[in-house]
């Protein structure tokens, strides 16, 4: 009997229609755990670096993780992995909701799609019954509408459906995969799904998931329950509201958006509007949110309420995802939050990434204002800000006309197509991917490393357990470190106590490169654990002082699987997967040259310090000057076969350290 995992993947060859239930190697649990870890291994084994995003050989993998469908709170993430059309690297955007638990109950750990279907299909997985069904009647339908139509067709309201909208059908590079209460959004999974002509994947399961030591597991969950209750009753003082509790984060719960609206940038990540959050804005935006939210909702087996069911005027009901309540209004320079609630519904139906897509629309506006795109290109476009965004959205989603077709590839590729001036306006990318619209004052060493080096290429999947800024007063620092059991080492408290807003131990020179490398590696490791377990980062790696942490992860995995783990052995497993992912992207051309945040990300940059930060971090990780894992490091992680491939392809020299 397998514990935690089902022990089976579902392999679907779309070209032939062949469907196969394949037993997996139990040793993969010991080497890569599950979730993202085992998905990366599959991509390494089966997707050569020559494969392009829209080649038939590009795999699309829907993966559950070890903790899915167990009593573990907030274990509800689905990891979807593929070679991204936007970055051309291995991407893994996640979604919450109920889909991953349903897949485990159906008896599968992953669904692996290969090749392309000749006709539009949707997949119906109901325990041992798996079908490819005709989806031609669903083409052109919205992602949310498609979910409802499929549930009606299946006569099963409990079926969980992940679907694409028109953006995915038209291979828009930032097309998302929408699913009930969540979305797999970043880096174009919806485009790959559309390229393979999969309109949706529906799943319903009724099988059991087995736990090795149920009493020990539930004892741990009782400890975690008590901590969740404690944190809910005792928010962290001296930090911004959405960081004071636990959640992913709870944007729908809180209405105070002073920090985001004044520190994040408006338009095409161009301008901070200091002083924006007046009493009038506070009142009107809070009222808009209160009026729009019908009720707060949760994902599978989660005690928090990070999402919201939106019922706004005449807009069809939908679930709003976190920060998307702000992205469209801020990108369009619309000061009325009602616009945000209205346009986000249409965006969800279209199936687009709510972080990248608003910036792409704002970029289109800038191209018009700069004269790079003409009045003729914008013929029929309304003059008002709101109408202009709706007009652009429709054209980009459908790749309609010059404007729509260019912007559908994202700001990086559109800039490349239009020339140097347009490239200079596409200023907020890392590895060809739009970042959060943050433009700040002084280089931050922690955030420099997180932005530059993580394989997620998205800051929200690497930041977390370390405070975002120094506390101004010593008593605040002392209060924060007083109760901080999640730290890997008690000595780290001194780093926070010494960290100042001004002076010698302030950014950019503190935390020092050596300290910064350790902190970033720790936070990155926590995210990689979550991504293997498919645990919501809002309960673990993303938030301050979470219920799940390095000191209880190993006990939880041991009770679940029977695999004897301690902190050191768990870290080795996820570091193995992390370095395998790194090497996969190295083979696709990624190296040090790509690991640089946008030039205008911080007003004051320190090139020499940034080079020192990168070099120090690389050395700490066991990577060479180009950011490639060394043969020695790969040997330590039992990845000698990876070193052999890197040497064979000329990326490593034998014996190089």
XYZ file of C-alpha atoms in Angstrom, residues 71 91 112 118 137 169 238 246 284 344 409 455 461 471-472 502 536 548 591 606 633:
21
model
C -6.913 16.177 6.838
C 6.981 27.136 -15.422
C 0.289 14.043 -17.883
C -6.659 17.049 -33.652
C -19.640 23.208 -28.545
C -7.881 29.044 -27.222
C 3.743 46.489 13.671
C -2.353 33.965 7.975
C -15.423 54.915 -1.336
C -12.051 41.271 -13.229
C 2.562 37.825 -26.703
C 12.652 29.621 -10.975
C 6.218 32.497 -4.688
C 11.243 47.690 12.110
C 11.976 51.326 12.985
C 18.777 53.998 8.548
C -1.018 26.702 0.246
C 3.615 24.996 8.955
C 22.235 31.820 -16.824
C 24.376 49.493 -6.782
C 27.009 20.093 -5.802
